[in-house]
Structures are given as C-alpha cells and as structure tokens.
CSV table of C-alpha atoms in Angstrom, one decimal:
chain,number,residue,atom,x,y,z
C,1071,UNK,CA,0.2,-0.4,0.0
C,1072,UNK,CA,3.0,2.3,1.3
C,1073,UNK,CA,4.8,1.6,-2.3
C,1074,UNK,CA,1.6,3.2,-4.1
C,1075,UNK,CA,1.1,6.6,-2.2
C,1076,UNK,CA,5.6,6.8,-3.5
C,1077,UNK,CA,4.6,5.9,-6.8
C,1078,UNK,CA,1.4,7.8,-7.0
C,1079,UNK,CA,3.6,11.2,-5.2
C,1080,UNK,CA,6.3,9.9,-7.5
C,1081,UNK,CA,4.5,10.9,-10.8
C,1082,UNK,CA,2.5,14.1,-8.4
C,1083,UNK,CA,5.8,15.3,-7.6
C,1084,UNK,CA,8.0,14.3,-11.3
C,1085,UNK,CA,4.0,16.2,-13.7
C,1086,UNK,CA,3.9,19.8,-10.6
C,1087,UNK,CA,7.5,20.1,-11.1
C,1088,UNK,CA,9.9,18.9,-13.9
C,1089,UNK,CA,7.2,18.7,-16.9
C,1090,UNK,CA,5.2,22.0,-17.1
C,1091,UNK,CA,9.1,23.6,-17.9
C,1092,UNK,CA,9.8,21.1,-19.9
C,1093,UNK,CA,7.1,21.5,-22.3
C,1094,UNK,CA,7.5,25.7,-22.0
C,1095,UNK,CA,11.0,24.8,-23.3
C,1096,UNK,CA,10.0,22.3,-26.2
C,1097,UNK,CA,12.3,20.2,-24.5
C,1098,UNK,CA,11.2,16.6,-25.9
C,1099,UNK,CA,14.1,14.5,-25.9
C,1100,UNK,CA,14.6,15.3,-21.9
C,1101,UNK,CA,10.3,14.6,-21.6
C,1102,UNK,CA,11.2,11.9,-23.3
C,1103,UNK,CA,13.5,11.0,-21.3
C,1104,UNK,CA,11.9,11.2,-18.2
C,1105,UNK,CA,8.3,9.4,-18.9
C,1106,UNK,CA,10.5,6.7,-20.3
C,1107,UNK,CA,12.7,6.1,-16.4
C,1108,UNK,CA,9.5,6.9,-14.5
C,1109,UNK,CA,7.2,4.1,-16.5
C,1110,UNK,CA,10.4,1.3,-16.2
C,1111,UNK,CA,10.2,2.0,-12.2
C,1112,UNK,CA,7.0,2.3,-11.7
C,1113,UNK,CA,6.6,-1.6,-13.5
C,1114,UNK,CA,10.0,-2.6,-11.7
C,1115,UNK,CA,6.8,-1.3,-8.0
C,1116,UNK,CA,4.3,-3.4,-10.0
C,1117,UNK,CA,6.5,-5.9,-10.4
C,1118,UNK,CA,7.8,-5.6,-6.4
C,1119,UNK,CA,3.4,-6.0,-5.5
C,1120,UNK,CA,2.2,-8.4,-7.2
C,1121,UNK,CA,5.0,-10.8,-8.1
C,1122,UNK,CA,5.2,-13.2,-5.1
C,1123,UNK,CA,8.9,-13.9,-6.2
C,1124,UNK,CA,9.6,-10.5,-7.4
C,1125,UNK,CA,13.0,-11.0,-9.9
C,1126,UNK,CA,16.0,-10.1,-7.7
C,1127,UNK,CA,19.3,-8.4,-9.5
C,1128,UNK,CA,21.7,-9.0,-7.3
C,1129,UNK,CA,20.9,-13.1,-8.1
C,1130,UNK,CA,21.5,-12.3,-11.7
C,1131,UNK,CA,25.2,-9.7,-11.0
C,1132,UNK,CA,26.2,-13.1,-8.5
C,1133,UNK,CA,26.0,-15.4,-10.9
C,1134,UNK,CA,27.5,-13.6,-13.1
C,1135,UNK,CA,30.3,-13.1,-10.9
C,1136,UNK,CA,30.8,-15.3,-8.6
C,1137,UNK,CA,32.8,-17.9,-10.9
C,1138,UNK,CA,35.4,-14.4,-11.2
C,1139,UNK,CA,34.6,-14.0,-7.1
C,1140,UNK,CA,35.4,-17.4,-6.4
C,1141,UNK,CA,39.3,-17.3,-8.3
C,1142,UNK,CA,40.5,-14.2,-6.6
C,1143,UNK,CA,39.8,-15.2,-3.7
C,1144,UNK,CA,41.4,-18.3,-3.9
C,1145,UNK,CA,44.2,-16.4,-4.4
C,1146,UNK,CA,43.7,-15.3,-0.9
C,1147,UNK,CA,43.0,-18.3,1.3
N,661,UNK,CA,24.7,21.0,-14.6
N,662,UNK,CA,27.5,22.3,-12.0
N,663,UNK,CA,29.6,25.4,-12.4
N,664,UNK,CA,33.2,24.9,-12.7
N,665,UNK,CA,35.7,25.4,-9.3
N,666,UNK,CA,33.1,24.9,-6.5
N,667,UNK,CA,34.4,23.6,-3.9
N,668,UNK,CA,37.7,23.9,-1.6
N,669,UNK,CA,40.0,21.7,-0.6
N,670,UNK,CA,38.6,21.6,2.7
N,671,UNK,CA,35.1,20.7,1.9
N,672,UNK,CA,36.4,17.9,-0.9
N,673,UNK,CA,38.4,16.3,2.3
N,674,UNK,CA,34.9,16.5,4.6
N,675,UNK,CA,33.1,14.8,1.6
N,676,UNK,CA,35.6,12.0,1.6
N,677,UNK,CA,35.8,11.2,4.8
N,678,UNK,CA,32.1,10.9,5.2
N,679,UNK,CA,32.3,8.1,1.9
N,680,UNK,CA,34.4,6.3,3.9
N,681,UNK,CA,33.0,5.7,6.8
N,682,UNK,CA,29.2,6.0,5.5
N,683,UNK,CA,28.5,2.5,5.4
N,684,UNK,CA,31.4,0.4,6.7
N,685,UNK,CA,31.5,2.2,10.2
N,686,UNK,CA,28.1,-0.3,11.2
N,687,UNK,CA,28.4,-3.5,9.0
N,688,UNK,CA,32.9,-3.5,8.4
N,689,UNK,CA,33.7,-5.0,12.0
N,690,UNK,CA,31.6,-7.8,11.7
N,691,UNK,CA,33.3,-9.0,8.5
N,692,UNK,CA,36.9,-8.1,9.7
N,693,UNK,CA,36.0,-10.7,12.6
N,694,UNK,CA,34.3,-13.1,10.8
N,695,UNK,CA,37.6,-13.3,8.3
N,696,UNK,CA,40.1,-12.5,10.5
N,697,UNK,CA,39.0,-12.8,14.0
N,698,UNK,CA,41.0,-11.1,17.1
N,699,UNK,CA,43.2,-9.5,13.7
N,700,UNK,CA,40.1,-8.0,12.6
N,701,UNK,CA,41.7,-4.9,13.3
N,702,UNK,CA,45.1,-5.4,11.6
N,703,UNK,CA,42.9,-5.8,8.4
N,704,UNK,CA,41.4,-2.6,8.7
N,705,UNK,CA,44.8,-1.3,8.3
N,706,UNK,CA,44.9,-2.9,5.6
N,707,UNK,CA,41.9,-2.5,4.1
N,708,UNK,CA,42.4,1.5,4.3
N,709,UNK,CA,45.9,0.9,3.1
N,710,UNK,CA,44.6,-0.1,-0.3
N,711,UNK,CA,42.1,2.5,-0.1
N,712,UNK,CA,45.2,5.0,-0.3
N,713,UNK,CA,46.5,2.6,-3.2
N,714,UNK,CA,43.3,3.3,-4.9
N,715,UNK,CA,43.1,6.7,-4.0
N,716,UNK,CA,47.1,7.0,-5.1
N,717,UNK,CA,45.0,5.6,-9.3
N,718,UNK,CA,42.7,8.6,-9.2
N,719,UNK,CA,45.1,11.3,-7.9
N,720,UNK,CA,46.9,10.0,-11.2
N,721,UNK,CA,43.7,10.1,-13.2
N,722,UNK,CA,43.0,13.3,-11.8
N,723,UNK,CA,46.0,15.2,-12.7
N,724,UNK,CA,46.2,14.4,-16.3
N,725,UNK,CA,42.2,15.4,-16.6
N,726,UNK,CA,41.6,18.0,-13.7
N,727,UNK,CA,39.1,19.1,-15.9
N,728,UNK,CA,36.8,15.7,-17.0
N,729,UNK,CA,34.7,13.5,-14.3
N,730,UNK,CA,35.0,10.1,-14.3
N,731,UNK,CA,32.4,9.3,-17.9
N,732,UNK,CA,33.9,12.2,-19.8
N,733,UNK,CA,37.6,11.1,-19.3
N,734,UNK,CA,36.2,6.8,-20.2
N,735,UNK,CA,35.0,9.3,-23.3
N,736,UNK,CA,39.1,10.5,-23.8
N,737,UNK,CA,40.2,7.0,-24.0
N,738,UNK,CA,38.5,4.7,-25.8
N,739,UNK,CA,36.9,6.5,-27.4
N,740,UNK,CA,32.7,7.6,-28.9
N,741,UNK,CA,31.5,3.6,-28.2
N,742,UNK,CA,33.0,2.0,-26.3
N,743,UNK,CA,33.8,5.4,-24.2
N,744,UNK,CA,30.1,5.1,-24.0
N,745,UNK,CA,29.0,1.4,-23.4
N,746,UNK,CA,32.4,1.9,-20.0
N,747,UNK,CA,30.5,5.3,-18.5
N,748,UNK,CA,27.2,3.5,-19.1
N,749,UNK,CA,28.3,0.9,-16.5
N,750,UNK,CA,29.7,3.1,-14.2
N,751,UNK,CA,26.7,5.3,-14.1
N,752,UNK,CA,24.9,2.2,-13.6
N,753,UNK,CA,27.7,1.0,-10.5
N,754,UNK,CA,27.1,4.1,-9.0
N,755,UNK,CA,23.1,3.4,-9.4
N,756,UNK,CA,23.0,0.3,-8.0
N,757,UNK,CA,25.7,1.5,-4.9
N,758,UNK,CA,22.8,3.8,-4.2
N,759,UNK,CA,20.1,1.3,-4.5
N,760,UNK,CA,22.0,-1.1,-1.7
N,761,UNK,CA,22.3,1.5,0.3
N,762,UNK,CA,18.8,2.9,0.8
N,763,UNK,CA,18.2,-0.7,1.3
N,764,UNK,CA,20.8,-1.4,4.1
N,765,UNK,CA,19.6,2.1,5.7
N,766,UNK,CA,16.0,1.0,5.8
N,767,UNK,CA,17.1,-3.0,7.1
N,768,UNK,CA,18.8,-0.7,9.8
N,769,UNK,CA,15.5,1.0,11.0
N,770,UNK,CA,13.5,-1.2,10.7
N,771,UNK,CA,15.5,-4.2,12.7
N,772,UNK,CA,17.2,-2.4,15.2
N,773,UNK,CA,14.3,0.9,15.9
N,774,UNK,CA,11.1,0.9,14.2
N,775,UNK,CA,10.8,-2.4,13.7
N,776,UNK,CA,6.2,-2.0,12.5
N,777,UNK,CA,7.0,0.3,10.9
N,778,UNK,CA,6.8,-0.3,6.7
N,779,UNK,CA,10.7,-0.4,5.9
N,780,UNK,CA,9.0,1.1,2.4
N,781,UNK,CA,7.5,4.4,3.9
N,782,UNK,CA,11.7,4.7,6.0
N,783,UNK,CA,12.7,4.5,2.6
N,784,UNK,CA,10.7,7.2,0.6
N,785,UNK,CA,11.1,9.2,3.9
N,786,UNK,CA,15.3,9.2,3.3
N,787,UNK,CA,14.9,9.4,-0.4
N,788,UNK,CA,12.9,13.3,-1.0
N,789,UNK,CA,15.2,14.4,2.1
N,790,UNK,CA,18.2,12.5,-0.5
N,791,UNK,CA,16.6,14.1,-3.7
N,792,UNK,CA,15.8,17.5,-1.9
N,793,UNK,CA,19.6,17.1,-1.5
N,794,UNK,CA,20.9,16.6,-5.1
N,795,UNK,CA,18.3,19.3,-6.3
N,796,UNK,CA,19.8,21.9,-4.5
N,797,UNK,CA,23.3,20.9,-5.7
N,798,UNK,CA,27.1,20.1,-4.3
N,799,UNK,CA,27.3,23.7,-3.2
N,800,UNK,CA,24.2,23.5,-0.9
N,801,UNK,CA,25.0,19.8,0.3
N,802,UNK,CA,28.7,20.6,1.1
N,803,UNK,CA,28.5,23.1,3.2
N,804,UNK,CA,25.5,21.1,5.3
N,805,UNK,CA,28.2,18.6,5.5
N,806,UNK,CA,31.0,21.2,6.8
N,807,UNK,CA,28.2,22.3,9.3
N,808,UNK,CA,27.5,18.3,11.0
N,809,UNK,CA,31.1,17.1,10.2
N,810,UNK,CA,31.9,19.0,13.9
N,811,UNK,CA,28.8,17.1,15.3
N,812,UNK,CA,29.9,13.6,13.5
N,813,UNK,CA,33.0,14.1,15.3
N,814,UNK,CA,31.8,15.4,18.7
N,815,UNK,CA,30.1,12.1,18.7
N,816,UNK,CA,32.3,10.2,17.5
N,817,UNK,CA,34.3,11.1,20.4
N,818,UNK,CA,31.6,11.1,22.7
N,819,UNK,CA,31.6,7.0,21.6
N,820,UNK,CA,35.1,5.7,21.2
N,821,UNK,CA,35.8,7.6,25.1
N,822,UNK,CA,34.2,5.6,28.0
N,823,UNK,CA,34.7,2.1,25.4
N,824,UNK,CA,38.0,2.7,26.6
N,825,UNK,CA,38.4,1.1,29.5
N,826,UNK,CA,36.7,-2.0,29.3
N,827,UNK,CA,39.0,-2.7,25.7
N,828,UNK,CA,40.0,-6.2,26.6
N,829,UNK,CA,44.3,-6.1,24.9
N,830,UNK,CA,43.6,-10.3,25.8
N,831,UNK,CA,40.9,-9.8,23.3
N,832,UNK,CA,43.2,-9.0,20.7
N,833,UNK,CA,45.7,-12.2,21.6
N,834,UNK,CA,46.8,-14.6,19.7
N,835,UNK,CA,48.1,-11.9,16.5
N,836,UNK,CA,48.4,-14.0,13.6
N,837,UNK,CA,47.5,-16.3,14.6
N,838,UNK,CA,45.9,-18.0,11.5
N,839,UNK,CA,48.7,-16.4,9.5
N,840,UNK,CA,48.5,-13.5,7.2
N,841,UNK,CA,46.4,-14.8,4.6
N,842,UNK,CA,42.2,-14.6,6.4
N,843,UNK,CA,43.8,-10.2,7.1
N,844,UNK,CA,44.2,-10.1,2.9
N,845,UNK,CA,41.3,-11.8,2.7
N,846,UNK,CA,39.4,-9.9,5.3
N,847,UNK,CA,41.1,-6.3,4.1
N,848,UNK,CA,39.9,-5.9,0.6
N,849,UNK,CA,36.7,-7.1,1.4
N,850,UNK,CA,36.2,-4.2,3.5
N,851,UNK,CA,38.6,-2.1,0.6
N,852,UNK,CA,35.3,-3.4,-1.6
N,853,UNK,CA,33.1,-0.7,0.9
N,854,UNK,CA,34.9,2.1,0.6
N,855,UNK,CA,33.8,2.8,-3.3
N,856,UNK,CA,36.1,5.6,-3.5
N,857,UNK,CA,35.3,6.0,-7.3
N,858,UNK,CA,32.5,7.9,-7.2
N,859,UNK,CA,34.4,10.9,-6.4
N,860,UNK,CA,36.0,10.9,-9.4
N,861,UNK,CA,32.4,12.3,-10.6
N,862,UNK,CA,32.6,15.8,-8.5
N,863,UNK,CA,36.5,15.4,-8.8
N,864,UNK,CA,36.8,18.7,-11.6
N,865,UNK,CA,34.7,21.0,-9.7
N,866,UNK,CA,37.3,20.7,-6.2
N,867,UNK,CA,39.6,23.5,-6.6
N,868,UNK,CA,42.9,21.9,-7.6
N,869,UNK,CA,46.4,24.5,-6.4
N,870,UNK,CA,49.0,22.4,-5.0
N,871,UNK,CA,47.3,20.7,-2.3
N,872,UNK,CA,43.7,19.2,-3.6
N,873,UNK,CA,45.4,15.0,-3.8
N,874,UNK,CA,46.6,15.8,-0.3
N,875,UNK,CA,42.9,17.0,0.4
N,876,UNK,CA,41.7,13.2,-1.9
N,877,UNK,CA,43.8,10.9,0.4
N,878,UNK,CA,43.8,13.2,4.3
N,879,UNK,CA,39.6,12.6,4.1
N,880,UNK,CA,41.1,9.1,2.9
N,881,UNK,CA,42.6,8.7,6.1
N,882,UNK,CA,40.6,10.2,8.0
N,883,UNK,CA,37.7,8.2,7.6
N,884,UNK,CA,39.7,4.8,7.6
N,885,UNK,CA,41.3,6.1,11.3
N,886,UNK,CA,37.3,6.1,12.0
N,887,UNK,CA,37.1,2.8,11.0
N,888,UNK,CA,40.3,1.4,12.2
N,889,UNK,CA,39.6,2.4,15.2
N,890,UNK,CA,35.9,1.6,15.2
N,891,UNK,CA,36.8,-1.8,14.5
N,892,UNK,CA,39.2,-1.9,17.3
N,893,UNK,CA,37.2,-1.6,20.2
N,894,UNK,CA,34.4,-3.6,18.3
N,895,UNK,CA,37.0,-6.6,18.9
N,896,UNK,CA,38.7,-4.9,22.5
N,897,UNK,CA,35.0,-4.9,24.2
N,898,UNK,CA,32.8,-7.8,22.6
N,899,UNK,CA,35.9,-10.8,21.4
N,900,UNK,CA,36.2,-11.5,17.7
N,901,UNK,CA,33.3,-14.4,18.3
N,902,UNK,CA,30.6,-11.6,19.2
N,903,UNK,CA,31.6,-9.5,16.8
N,904,UNK,CA,31.7,-12.0,13.9
N,905,UNK,CA,28.0,-12.6,15.2
N,906,UNK,CA,25.9,-8.7,15.1
N,907,UNK,CA,24.4,-7.7,12.0
N,908,UNK,CA,25.4,-4.1,13.4
N,909,UNK,CA,28.4,-5.0,15.7
N,910,UNK,CA,28.8,-0.9,16.3
N,911,UNK,CA,25.1,-0.5,17.0
N,912,UNK,CA,25.6,-3.3,20.2
N,913,UNK,CA,28.8,-1.4,21.1
N,914,UNK,CA,27.4,1.4,21.6
N,915,UNK,CA,24.8,-0.2,23.2
N,916,UNK,CA,27.7,-1.6,26.0
N,917,UNK,CA,28.4,2.2,27.1
N,918,UNK,CA,27.6,2.7,31.0
N,919,UNK,CA,29.0,5.7,32.5
N,920,UNK,CA,28.5,5.4,36.2
N,921,UNK,CA,25.3,3.7,35.9
N,922,UNK,CA,24.1,7.8,35.0
N,923,UNK,CA,24.7,7.5,31.2
N,924,UNK,CA,23.7,4.9,29.2
N,925,UNK,CA,21.6,3.9,26.3
N,926,UNK,CA,23.6,6.4,23.9
N,927,UNK,CA,23.8,4.3,21.3
N,928,UNK,CA,21.2,6.8,18.7
N,929,UNK,CA,25.0,8.7,18.6
N,930,UNK,CA,25.7,5.9,16.8
N,931,UNK,CA,22.2,5.9,15.2
N,932,UNK,CA,22.8,10.1,14.2
N,933,UNK,CA,26.5,9.5,13.1
N,934,UNK,CA,25.7,6.1,10.9
N,935,UNK,CA,22.1,7.8,9.4
N,936,UNK,CA,24.2,11.2,8.8
N,937,UNK,CA,27.1,10.0,6.5
N,938,UNK,CA,25.5,7.3,5.2
N,939,UNK,CA,22.8,10.0,3.7
N,940,UNK,CA,25.7,11.9,2.6
N,941,UNK,CA,27.3,8.5,0.6
N,942,UNK,CA,23.6,8.1,-0.8
N,943,UNK,CA,23.1,11.8,-1.8
N,944,UNK,CA,27.1,12.0,-3.2
N,945,UNK,CA,26.8,8.9,-5.6
N,946,UNK,CA,23.2,9.8,-6.9
N,947,UNK,CA,24.7,12.9,-8.1
N,948,UNK,CA,27.6,11.1,-9.3
N,949,UNK,CA,24.7,8.7,-11.2
N,950,UNK,CA,22.8,12.1,-12.7
N,951,UNK,CA,26.3,13.8,-13.4
N,952,UNK,CA,27.4,11.1,-15.3
N,953,UNK,CA,24.3,10.3,-17.6
N,954,UNK,CA,24.0,13.6,-17.6
N,955,UNK,CA,26.4,13.3,-19.8
N,956,UNK,CA,26.2,10.5,-21.7
N,957,UNK,CA,23.2,11.2,-23.3
N,958,UNK,CA,25.1,15.2,-23.1
N,959,UNK,CA,22.4,16.2,-21.5
N,960,UNK,CA,22.8,20.1,-20.7
N,961,UNK,CA,20.0,20.4,-17.9
N,962,UNK,CA,19.8,16.7,-15.0
N,963,UNK,CA,17.7,18.5,-12.5
N,964,UNK,CA,14.1,16.6,-14.1
N,965,UNK,CA,15.7,13.3,-13.6
N,966,UNK,CA,16.6,13.4,-9.8
N,967,UNK,CA,13.3,12.7,-8.5
N,968,UNK,CA,13.3,10.0,-11.3
N,969,UNK,CA,16.0,7.9,-10.7
N,970,UNK,CA,15.3,8.6,-7.1
N,971,UNK,CA,12.3,6.8,-7.4
N,972,UNK,CA,14.0,4.2,-9.3
N,973,UNK,CA,16.3,3.6,-5.4
N,974,UNK,CA,13.6,3.0,-3.5
N,975,UNK,CA,12.0,0.2,-6.1
N,976,UNK,CA,15.6,-1.1,-6.6
N,977,UNK,CA,16.2,-1.1,-3.4
N,978,UNK,CA,13.2,-3.7,-2.8
N,979,UNK,CA,14.1,-5.8,-5.6
N,980,UNK,CA,17.7,-6.3,-4.8
N,981,UNK,CA,16.7,-6.6,-0.7
N,982,UNK,CA,14.7,-10.0,0.1
N,983,UNK,CA,15.8,-10.7,3.1
N,984,UNK,CA,19.5,-9.2,5.6
N,985,UNK,CA,20.7,-12.9,4.8
N,986,UNK,CA,21.1,-13.1,1.5
N,987,UNK,CA,22.5,-8.9,1.5
N,988,UNK,CA,25.0,-10.6,3.9
N,989,UNK,CA,26.2,-13.5,1.8
N,990,UNK,CA,25.9,-11.8,-1.1
N,991,UNK,CA,27.9,-8.4,0.6
N,992,UNK,CA,30.2,-11.2,2.2
N,993,UNK,CA,31.4,-14.0,-0.9
N,994,UNK,CA,30.6,-11.8,-4.3
N,995,UNK,CA,30.9,-7.6,-3.6
N,996,UNK,CA,34.0,-6.8,-3.0
N,997,UNK,CA,35.6,-9.0,-6.2
N,998,UNK,CA,31.9,-6.9,-8.4
N,999,UNK,CA,33.7,-3.2,-6.8
N,1000,UNK,CA,37.6,-4.3,-7.5
N,1001,UNK,CA,36.5,-4.1,-11.0
N,1002,UNK,CA,35.1,-0.4,-10.9
N,1003,UNK,CA,37.5,1.1,-8.5
N,1004,UNK,CA,40.3,-1.4,-8.9
N,1005,UNK,CA,40.9,-2.1,-12.8
N,1006,UNK,CA,39.2,0.0,-15.0
N,1007,UNK,CA,40.5,3.1,-13.5
N,1008,UNK,CA,44.1,1.4,-14.1
N,1009,UNK,CA,43.2,0.8,-17.9
N,1010,UNK,CA,42.0,4.1,-18.1
N,1011,UNK,CA,45.6,5.7,-16.1
N,1012,UNK,CA,47.2,3.1,-18.7
N,1013,UNK,CA,45.0,4.1,-21.3
N,1014,UNK,CA,45.8,7.7,-20.6
N,1015,UNK,CA,49.1,7.5,-20.7
N,1016,UNK,CA,50.0,6.0,-23.6
N,1017,UNK,CA,47.9,9.1,-25.0
N,1018,UNK,CA,50.5,11.0,-23.6
N,1019,UNK,CA,53.0,9.2,-24.9
N,1020,UNK,CA,52.6,8.8,-28.0
N,1021,UNK,CA,51.3,12.7,-29.0
N,1022,UNK,CA,55.0,13.8,-26.9
N,1023,UNK,CA,56.5,11.4,-29.4
N,1024,UNK,CA,54.9,12.4,-32.6
N,1025,UNK,CA,53.5,15.6,-31.8
N,1026,UNK,CA,52.5,17.3,-35.2
N,1027,UNK,CA,50.8,14.1,-36.2
N,1028,UNK,CA,48.7,13.9,-33.6
N,1029,UNK,CA,47.2,17.7,-33.7
N,1030,UNK,CA,46.3,16.3,-37.6
N,1031,UNK,CA,44.4,14.0,-36.3
N,1032,UNK,CA,42.9,15.6,-34.1
N,1033,UNK,CA,41.9,18.8,-36.3
N,1034,UNK,CA,39.6,15.2,-38.6
N,1035,UNK,CA,37.4,14.7,-35.8
C-alpha cells in the first residue's frame, strides 16, 4: 500500500515540478526520457507489489560474478 | 549541471571522510572479525592502505585530466562508443550502490529501531531528503556536510572515549594466529566497501591548488582511522566471535556504554553518525549517477531526472533486498570482487590508456594534432 503512495507521489511530484518547464521550453527529448524512466520504475514497483517472488538483480549479478569472485578469493586462502 | 570550481579542498576532504565512513562504520567490523578473527583490526589497517593505493590511482587520473569527470575520461581514453559503454557501466554501478545503501538504511531501521514501520515508508522518506539535497546542488549539500562534520567528530569521540576502559587487550591475542592470508582477504573485502571511485565524478568541481590531492588522501586517512578505531573497539570490548555474529556490531558496541550507571543508552549517537554519513554517501552517489547520465546523453540540465531516478532507487532497493541473510551472503562472497572491477581494474586500465596516449602525442606531436583536427 505504501509503495502505491510512493508511486502516486513520485508521478505527482514529477508532473508538478519537472514536466511544466520541459513542456514550456519544448524539450521533447528530456520529456520522453523522464517519462521512460518513470514508466520503467513504475513497472518495477508493480513487479515488486504483485509478484510473489520478484526478480532480484543481485541474484543475476551473483551468478555472473561468482566464478570470478571464487577465483579471486582462492588466491587469498 | 554545476559550475566549475565550486568546492574548496577542505570541503572536498570532508565529503571524502563522510564517504569513507558511510555504510562501513556499522557493518565492517562484523566482516573483519568473521574473516580475520582477533586480527580484524590489522585487516582494517590493510584495507585503509589498499584504499590509499586506489586513491593514488584516482589522483593520477585526476592530475592528467583535472577538468574531466570519470565518464568524460572514459570518452577521452576509449573514444565515443567504447567510452559510452564503459561510462554506462560506471553509472549503473553508482546507481546500484545508491540503491543498496538505501536498502541498508531501511533494514537497519526496521530491524533495530522501528520494527513496526513498513520499510517502504522509511526508504521513501529518506529518498525524499536525498532528492531534495541532490536537486539543491553540490554546493548546498557540501555546506551541510561542513556543518555536520564537527558534530560527527564530537559524537564519535563521545562514543569511543567511554569504551576505552572496557577494552580487553586479551581479545586481540594471539596475533596472527591464522597467518596473513585471512587478513589479506578481510582487508580486500573491507576496501571493497569504500567505492572511492564515485568521487572522481566530483573531482573536476574542486578548486585545484597544490594541496587538492593531499585533501583526497587526507580524507581517506581520517575516515580510515575512524573505521580502524571502531573495529578495534568492537573486537576489544566484545571479542571477535561476538563481533562476527552481530549484524551491526558498532551499534551493539554503543549499547554497551554505561558511565557510572548514569549516562546510558547513548546508541542514538551511533544511529545519528551512521545515518548522517550514509545519507551523505547516498547523496554523493546519486549526484554522481545523475552527472554521469547527463554527460552520457549530452543533457544540458539534469535536474528533471533526479526525482525519477530517486524513485527508481527505492524500487531497486526493494527488489535487491529480499532479506538481511541474502545481502550478508552477497556482500561477503561477491561484492568486493565485483566492486574491484570498477574501483581498481577499470581505473587502472583508464590510467594506462591515457598514459600511452600521452606518450604517443609526446613522440609524434604533429601527426597527433592533425588527427585531432580531422576528428
């Protein structure tokens, strides 16, 4: 529930503070990028709220880095 | 974007001290005691030495290109495409680091102080403060750091002085019982938690008198001394086995303080020190990511991206932090080797490439200038 408050708050904050100057100055590239980041982050929040086991980027990172980490630590043991 | 030459060397040193203390003051003594047992303090010494060596690389990089941030150095060394790829990797590393610190903050408060409060609420509240600080700019938050610095030192003194009589020298003995290798391993893990490379994103905004490099190194040494003293205090008072079993040993150490059964429960000071330094570290790291993103995408104004990226930090922190056991396991097994790619190997590669480029220009200045003109 609190994350929903956060999502609504973040969209409200961006729309109130950042979007009007960008629209006024016709900075379309920046506007698109801000919208893209907000959409990606909202999708991430939905994933966290609704998935029973949300994906964890650190698990992917761990799988990728662990052979190198084990090799490095084996030099120190 | 900020204007150039905004920070004095002294202010930059204070930011470096906050950055060094950051997350480390609360969690590193456990890792050190787990790997090196009673020699954990020696490992902290070695870790500070390793950090000093890394900072030497950063200083050399900063000297070569003192008007460029890390992302711009990547462009200068590897050209547009490879430089962009490397710059994106650095920016993603900074962003992940900021998210993990917000996760640390949330888990510390929900496990130790505010168990009934939802973690999302705490993380959102802290990120709002962080977003305000980054939007206010480098000058504003560095001045805040200047104001908080004497308070940090006073509180640290208040914490350390009362535990001195409680330190039991026997807890440090026997020295080097398991040899040097556990100390090296623990020292390496310790240095992996200091991610000083982030500060290279702010280095071009420091005024550059001769003492600016000393300011960087001095900050690392002062912060390192704080961490060494904290680790020694934890091991000396609680012993290596108790220290290694705690999630936040420095907080447990602060709980032990009792002066004449009159002055007690001053662990709040420890929370204050930790929150102050970790918030400052997150602010610097988020600012570095925003500056990096702006330079990668050639944006004139990066301010509109701070709120979306701050929002993303909360989301990433929630996704990355399923529980404290997972994160302890990840930090002890994978973080230091992962961080070493960005804090040690890539900066070294950058330095070598930039040195070779300079050598080439020195040997053949005419062809180099024609090549430049063609570009």
